[in-house]
mmCIF file of C-alpha atoms in Angstrom:
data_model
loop_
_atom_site.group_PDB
_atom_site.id
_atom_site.type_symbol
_atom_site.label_atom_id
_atom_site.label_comp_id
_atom_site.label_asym_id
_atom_site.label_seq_id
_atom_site.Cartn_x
_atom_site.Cartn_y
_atom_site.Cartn_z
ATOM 1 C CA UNK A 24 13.663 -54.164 8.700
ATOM 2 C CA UNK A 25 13.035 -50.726 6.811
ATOM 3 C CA UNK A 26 16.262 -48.865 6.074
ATOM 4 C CA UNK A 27 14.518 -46.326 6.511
ATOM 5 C CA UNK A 28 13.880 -47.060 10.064
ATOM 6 C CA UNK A 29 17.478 -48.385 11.279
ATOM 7 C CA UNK A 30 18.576 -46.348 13.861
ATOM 8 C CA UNK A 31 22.472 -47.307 13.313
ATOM 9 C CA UNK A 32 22.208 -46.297 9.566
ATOM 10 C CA UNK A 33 19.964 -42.432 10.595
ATOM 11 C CA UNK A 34 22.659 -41.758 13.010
ATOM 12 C CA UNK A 35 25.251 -42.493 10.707
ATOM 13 C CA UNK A 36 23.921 -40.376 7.687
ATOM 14 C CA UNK A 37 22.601 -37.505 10.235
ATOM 15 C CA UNK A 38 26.570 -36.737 11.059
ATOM 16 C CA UNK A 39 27.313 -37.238 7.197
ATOM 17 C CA UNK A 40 25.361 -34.431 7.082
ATOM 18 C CA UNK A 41 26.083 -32.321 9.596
ATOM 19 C CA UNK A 42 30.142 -33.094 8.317
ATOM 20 C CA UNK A 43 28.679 -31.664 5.033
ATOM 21 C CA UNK A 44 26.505 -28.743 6.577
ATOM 22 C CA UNK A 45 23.507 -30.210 5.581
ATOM 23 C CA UNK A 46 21.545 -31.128 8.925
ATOM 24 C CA UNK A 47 18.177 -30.550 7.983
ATOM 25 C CA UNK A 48 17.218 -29.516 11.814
ATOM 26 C CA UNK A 49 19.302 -26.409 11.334
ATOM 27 C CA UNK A 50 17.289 -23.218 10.237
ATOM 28 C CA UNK A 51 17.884 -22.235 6.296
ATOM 29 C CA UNK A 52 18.942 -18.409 6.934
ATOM 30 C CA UNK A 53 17.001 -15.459 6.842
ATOM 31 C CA UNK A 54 17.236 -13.558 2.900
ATOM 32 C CA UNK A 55 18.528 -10.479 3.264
ATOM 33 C CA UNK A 56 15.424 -8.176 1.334
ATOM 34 C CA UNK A 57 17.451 -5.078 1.610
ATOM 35 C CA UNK A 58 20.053 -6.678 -0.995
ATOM 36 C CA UNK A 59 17.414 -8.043 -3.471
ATOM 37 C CA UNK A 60 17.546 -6.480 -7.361
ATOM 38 C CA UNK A 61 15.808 -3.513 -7.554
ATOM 39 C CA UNK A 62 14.892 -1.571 -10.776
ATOM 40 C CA UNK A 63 16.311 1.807 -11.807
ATOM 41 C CA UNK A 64 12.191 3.269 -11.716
ATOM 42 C CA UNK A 65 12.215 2.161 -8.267
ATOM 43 C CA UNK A 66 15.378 4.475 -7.314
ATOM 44 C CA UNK A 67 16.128 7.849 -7.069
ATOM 45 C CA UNK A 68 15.745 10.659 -4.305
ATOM 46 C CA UNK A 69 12.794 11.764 -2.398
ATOM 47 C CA UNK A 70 11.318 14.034 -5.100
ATOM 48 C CA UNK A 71 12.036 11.888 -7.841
ATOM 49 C CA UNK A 72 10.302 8.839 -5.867
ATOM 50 C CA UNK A 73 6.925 11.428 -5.309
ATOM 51 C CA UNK A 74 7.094 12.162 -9.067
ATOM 52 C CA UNK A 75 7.559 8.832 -10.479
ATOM 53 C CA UNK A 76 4.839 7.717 -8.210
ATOM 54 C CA UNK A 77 2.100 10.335 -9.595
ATOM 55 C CA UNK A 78 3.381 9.594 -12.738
ATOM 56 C CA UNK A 79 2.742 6.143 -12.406
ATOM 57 C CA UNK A 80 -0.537 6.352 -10.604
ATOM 58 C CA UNK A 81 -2.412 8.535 -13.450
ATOM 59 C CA UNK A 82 -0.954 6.617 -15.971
ATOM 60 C CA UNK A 83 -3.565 3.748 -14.243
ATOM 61 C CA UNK A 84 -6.461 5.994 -14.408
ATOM 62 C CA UNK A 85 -6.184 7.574 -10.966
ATOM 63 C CA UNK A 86 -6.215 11.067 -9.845
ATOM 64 C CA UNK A 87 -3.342 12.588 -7.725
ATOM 65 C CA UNK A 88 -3.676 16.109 -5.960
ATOM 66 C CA UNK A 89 -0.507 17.458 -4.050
ATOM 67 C CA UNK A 90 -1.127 19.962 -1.261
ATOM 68 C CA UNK A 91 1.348 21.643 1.097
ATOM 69 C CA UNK A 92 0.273 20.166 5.020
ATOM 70 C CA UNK A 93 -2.732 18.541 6.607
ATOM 71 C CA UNK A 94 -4.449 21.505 6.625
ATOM 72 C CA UNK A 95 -4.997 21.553 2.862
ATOM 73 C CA UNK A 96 -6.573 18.477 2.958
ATOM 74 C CA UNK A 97 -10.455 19.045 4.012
ATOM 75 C CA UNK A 98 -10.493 21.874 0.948
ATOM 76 C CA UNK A 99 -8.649 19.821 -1.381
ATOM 77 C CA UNK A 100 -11.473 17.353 -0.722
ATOM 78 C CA UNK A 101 -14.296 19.269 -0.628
ATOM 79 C CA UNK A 102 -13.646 20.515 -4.295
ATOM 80 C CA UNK A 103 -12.979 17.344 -5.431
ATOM 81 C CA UNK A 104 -16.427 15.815 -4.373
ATOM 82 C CA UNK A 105 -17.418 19.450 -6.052
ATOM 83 C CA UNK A 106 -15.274 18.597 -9.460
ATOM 84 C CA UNK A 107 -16.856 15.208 -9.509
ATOM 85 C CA UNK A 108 -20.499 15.963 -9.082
ATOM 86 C CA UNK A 109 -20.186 13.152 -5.685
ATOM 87 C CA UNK A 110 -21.795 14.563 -2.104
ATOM 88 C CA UNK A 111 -20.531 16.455 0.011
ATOM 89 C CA UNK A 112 -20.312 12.741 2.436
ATOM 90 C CA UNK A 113 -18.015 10.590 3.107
ATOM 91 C CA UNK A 114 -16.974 7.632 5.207
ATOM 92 C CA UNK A 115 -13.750 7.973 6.709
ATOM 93 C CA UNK A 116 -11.333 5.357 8.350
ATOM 94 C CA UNK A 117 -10.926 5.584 12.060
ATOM 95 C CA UNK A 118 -7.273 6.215 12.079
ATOM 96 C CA UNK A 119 -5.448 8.598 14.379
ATOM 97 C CA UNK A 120 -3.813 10.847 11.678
ATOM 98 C CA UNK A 121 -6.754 11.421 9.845
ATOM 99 C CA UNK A 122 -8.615 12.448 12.743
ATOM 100 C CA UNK A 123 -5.838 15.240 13.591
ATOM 101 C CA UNK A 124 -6.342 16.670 10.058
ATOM 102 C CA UNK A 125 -8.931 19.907 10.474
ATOM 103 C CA UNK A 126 -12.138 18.987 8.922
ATOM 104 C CA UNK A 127 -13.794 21.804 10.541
ATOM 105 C CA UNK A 128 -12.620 24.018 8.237
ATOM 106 C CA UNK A 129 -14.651 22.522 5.285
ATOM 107 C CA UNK A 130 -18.558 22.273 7.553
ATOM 108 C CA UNK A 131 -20.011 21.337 4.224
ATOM 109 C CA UNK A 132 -18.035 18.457 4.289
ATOM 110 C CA UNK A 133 -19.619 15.805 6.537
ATOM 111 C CA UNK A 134 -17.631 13.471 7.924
ATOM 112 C CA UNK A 135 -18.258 10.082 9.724
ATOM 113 C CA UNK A 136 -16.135 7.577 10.507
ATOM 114 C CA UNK A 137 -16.224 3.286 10.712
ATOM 115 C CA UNK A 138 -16.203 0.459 7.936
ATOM 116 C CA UNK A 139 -18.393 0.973 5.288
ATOM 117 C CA UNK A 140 -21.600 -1.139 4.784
ATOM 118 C CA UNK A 141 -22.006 -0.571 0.977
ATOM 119 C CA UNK A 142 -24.316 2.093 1.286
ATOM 120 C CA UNK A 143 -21.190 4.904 1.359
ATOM 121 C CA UNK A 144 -20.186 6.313 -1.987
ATOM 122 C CA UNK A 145 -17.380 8.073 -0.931
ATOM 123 C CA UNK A 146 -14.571 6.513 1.763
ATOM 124 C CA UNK A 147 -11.373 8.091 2.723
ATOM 125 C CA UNK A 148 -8.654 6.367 4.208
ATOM 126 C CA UNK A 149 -4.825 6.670 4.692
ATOM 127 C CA UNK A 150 -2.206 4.139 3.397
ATOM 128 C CA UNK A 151 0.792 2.676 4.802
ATOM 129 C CA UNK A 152 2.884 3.402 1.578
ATOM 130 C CA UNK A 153 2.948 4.477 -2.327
ATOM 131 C CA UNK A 154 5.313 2.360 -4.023
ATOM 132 C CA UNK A 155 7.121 4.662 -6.891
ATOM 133 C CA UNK A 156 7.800 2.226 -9.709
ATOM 134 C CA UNK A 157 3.890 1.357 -10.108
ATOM 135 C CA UNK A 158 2.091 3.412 -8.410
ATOM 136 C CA UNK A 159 0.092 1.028 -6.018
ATOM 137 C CA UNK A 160 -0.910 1.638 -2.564
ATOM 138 C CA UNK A 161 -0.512 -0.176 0.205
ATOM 139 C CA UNK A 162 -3.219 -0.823 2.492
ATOM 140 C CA UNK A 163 -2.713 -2.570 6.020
ATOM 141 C CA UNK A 164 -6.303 -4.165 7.716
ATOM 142 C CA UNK A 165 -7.189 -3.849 11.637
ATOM 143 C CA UNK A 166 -9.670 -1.914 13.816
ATOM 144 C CA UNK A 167 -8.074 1.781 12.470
ATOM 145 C CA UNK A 168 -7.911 0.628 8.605
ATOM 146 C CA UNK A 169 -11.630 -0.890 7.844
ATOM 147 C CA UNK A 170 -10.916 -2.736 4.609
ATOM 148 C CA UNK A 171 -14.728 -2.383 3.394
ATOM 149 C CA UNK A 172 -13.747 1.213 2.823
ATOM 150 C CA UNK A 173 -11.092 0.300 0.306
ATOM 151 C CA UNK A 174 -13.684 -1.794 -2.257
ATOM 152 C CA UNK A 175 -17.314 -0.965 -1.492
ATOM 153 C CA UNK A 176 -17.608 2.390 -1.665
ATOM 154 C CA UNK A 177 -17.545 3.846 -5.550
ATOM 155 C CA UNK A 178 -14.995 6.592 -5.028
ATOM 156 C CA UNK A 179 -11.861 5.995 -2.899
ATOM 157 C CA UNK A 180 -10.074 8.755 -1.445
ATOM 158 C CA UNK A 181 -6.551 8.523 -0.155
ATOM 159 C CA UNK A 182 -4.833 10.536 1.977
ATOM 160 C CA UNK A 183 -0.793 9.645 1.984
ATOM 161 C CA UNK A 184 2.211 11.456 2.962
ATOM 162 C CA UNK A 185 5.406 12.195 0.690
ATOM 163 C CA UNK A 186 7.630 10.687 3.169
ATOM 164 C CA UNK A 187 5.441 7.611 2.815
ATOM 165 C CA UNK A 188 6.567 6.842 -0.694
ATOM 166 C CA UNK A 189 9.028 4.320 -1.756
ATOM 167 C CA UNK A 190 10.762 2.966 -4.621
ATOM 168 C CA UNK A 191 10.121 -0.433 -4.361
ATOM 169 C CA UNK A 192 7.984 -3.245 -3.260
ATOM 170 C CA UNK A 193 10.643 -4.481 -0.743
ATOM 171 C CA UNK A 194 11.008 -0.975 0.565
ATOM 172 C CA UNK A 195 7.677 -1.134 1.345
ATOM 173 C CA UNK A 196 7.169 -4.615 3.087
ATOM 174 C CA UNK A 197 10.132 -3.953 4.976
ATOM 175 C CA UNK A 198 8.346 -0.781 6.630
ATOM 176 C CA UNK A 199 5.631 -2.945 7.423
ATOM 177 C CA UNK A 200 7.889 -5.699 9.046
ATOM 178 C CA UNK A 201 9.766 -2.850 11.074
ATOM 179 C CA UNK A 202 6.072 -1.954 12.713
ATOM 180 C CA UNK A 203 5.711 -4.964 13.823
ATOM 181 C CA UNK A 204 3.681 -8.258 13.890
ATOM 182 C CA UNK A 205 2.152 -7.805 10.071
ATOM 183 C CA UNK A 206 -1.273 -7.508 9.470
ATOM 184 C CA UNK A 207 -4.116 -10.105 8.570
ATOM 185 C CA UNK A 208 -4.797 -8.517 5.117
ATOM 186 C CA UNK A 209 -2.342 -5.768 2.954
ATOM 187 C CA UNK A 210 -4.115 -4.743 -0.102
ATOM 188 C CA UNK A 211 -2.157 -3.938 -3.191
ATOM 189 C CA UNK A 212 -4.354 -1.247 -5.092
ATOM 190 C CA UNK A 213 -2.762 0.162 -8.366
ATOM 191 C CA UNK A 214 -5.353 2.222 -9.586
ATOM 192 C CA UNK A 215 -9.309 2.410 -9.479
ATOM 193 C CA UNK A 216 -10.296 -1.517 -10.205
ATOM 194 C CA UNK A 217 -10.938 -2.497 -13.945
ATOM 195 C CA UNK A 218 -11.773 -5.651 -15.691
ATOM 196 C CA UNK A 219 -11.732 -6.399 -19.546
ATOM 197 C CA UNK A 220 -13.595 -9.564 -19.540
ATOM 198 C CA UNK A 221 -16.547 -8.540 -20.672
ATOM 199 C CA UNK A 222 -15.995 -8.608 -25.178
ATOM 200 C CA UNK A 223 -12.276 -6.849 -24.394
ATOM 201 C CA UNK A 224 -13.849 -3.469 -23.532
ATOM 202 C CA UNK A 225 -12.276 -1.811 -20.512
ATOM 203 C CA UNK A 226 -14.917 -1.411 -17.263
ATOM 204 C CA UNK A 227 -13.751 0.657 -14.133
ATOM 205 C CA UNK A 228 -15.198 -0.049 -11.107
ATOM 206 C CA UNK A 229 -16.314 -3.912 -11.945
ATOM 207 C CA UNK A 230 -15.106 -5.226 -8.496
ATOM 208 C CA UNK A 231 -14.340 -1.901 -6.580
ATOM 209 C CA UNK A 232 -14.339 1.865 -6.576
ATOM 210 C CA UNK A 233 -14.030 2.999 -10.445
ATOM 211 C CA UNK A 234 -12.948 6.588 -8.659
ATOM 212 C CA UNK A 235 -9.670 6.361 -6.765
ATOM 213 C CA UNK A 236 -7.811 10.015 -6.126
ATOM 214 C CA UNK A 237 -4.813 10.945 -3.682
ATOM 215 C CA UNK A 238 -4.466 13.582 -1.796
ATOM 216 C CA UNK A 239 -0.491 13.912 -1.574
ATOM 217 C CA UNK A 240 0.980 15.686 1.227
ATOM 218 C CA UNK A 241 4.428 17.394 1.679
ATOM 219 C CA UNK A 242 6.030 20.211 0.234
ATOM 220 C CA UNK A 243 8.204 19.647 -2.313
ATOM 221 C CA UNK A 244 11.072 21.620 -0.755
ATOM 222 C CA UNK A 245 10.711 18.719 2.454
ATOM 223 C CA UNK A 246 10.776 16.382 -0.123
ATOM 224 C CA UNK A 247 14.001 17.576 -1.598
ATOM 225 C CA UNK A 248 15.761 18.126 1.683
ATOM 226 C CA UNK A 249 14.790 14.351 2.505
ATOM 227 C CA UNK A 250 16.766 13.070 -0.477
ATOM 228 C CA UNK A 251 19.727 15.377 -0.313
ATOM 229 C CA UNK A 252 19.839 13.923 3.384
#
């Protein structure tokens, strides 16, 4: 007979192990992620966070414009499409806060909403976070967050709130746990995309928008209250 297979001897080395606190039927404990090593650019207070973030995001080639409330948003848009010689079009994700910002104030400005089917050159979406010590986005998929919008389009337009930033990657992931059950797809997008494949010359836009700009909302005097809180 198979040692392997002798009931007598399992049974046996099954309470060896649970003697030792080793039964393998027992569930290996949850990590804690809030105790994980973070690094000093990934700490700090509100403001600091915002700041390292923009930092972090131009040094990758995108563009970050901070406005006041929702309000600012359609103009800051509209004269970016103006700065950037793009139309005055673009595709926008079907997500409940960027529907409550006023686009009406901007009518030359048209705005329609959905996934993108490649023939878009402008999308604008929100994000679920900014992570400070890179710079990256984080993008969640479903029906409000059309992930098209966040590669086929040439210009990518983000919308994200101050209060959305963190420090770190963990901070971040831990958000999305807290909303609940997480999504099919996140998207980690540090910058606009780039490739230097082709005889080591750098190409934006080789797999994705070669455009990516933020649109950062929150006062900075919010901001400041938030991390003296």
């Amino acid at each position: 007979m198979d040692m392997q297979d002798d009931p007598q001897r399992s049974a046996i080395l099954g309470q060896i192990r649970v003697s030792l606190g080793r039964d393998r039927r027992e569930k290996p404990p949850d990590r804690d992620h809030e105790n994980l090593l973070v690094p000093e650019r990934a700490q700090g207070c509100a403001e600091q966070l915002v700041q390292r973030f923009t930092e972090e995001a131009e040094s990758v080639a995108a563009s970050v414009q901070r406005v006041a409330s929702n309000d600012d948003v359609p103009e800051a848009v509209a004269r970016y499409l103006v700065a950037e010689n793009l139309p005055a079009s673009v595709r926008m994700a079907p997500d409940g806060r960027l529907a409550a910002i006023p686009w009406s104030r901007t009518p030359t400005v048209t705005v329609s909403t959905g996934a993108s089917d490649g023939s878009d050159e402008v999308s604008l979406t929100g994000a679920h976070a900014g992570v400070a010590e890179t710079g990256t986005l984080v993008l969640r998929s479903g029906p409000e967050f059309p992930t098209t919008l966040n590669f086929l389009p040439a210009t990518h337009i983000v919308v994200l709130n101050t209060d959305q930033i963190v420090g770190s990657y963990e901070e971040a992931l831990t958000r999305l746990r807290a909303e609940g059950p997480l999504p099919r797809t996140v998207n980690f997008i540090t910058g606009p995309s780039r490739t230097a494949d082709i005889e080591q010359q750098l190409v934006l836009g080789a797999h994705g928008p070669r455009r990516l700009h933020i649109v950062l909302v929150g006062d900075r005097s919010e901001a400041k209250a938030a991390g003296d809180g």
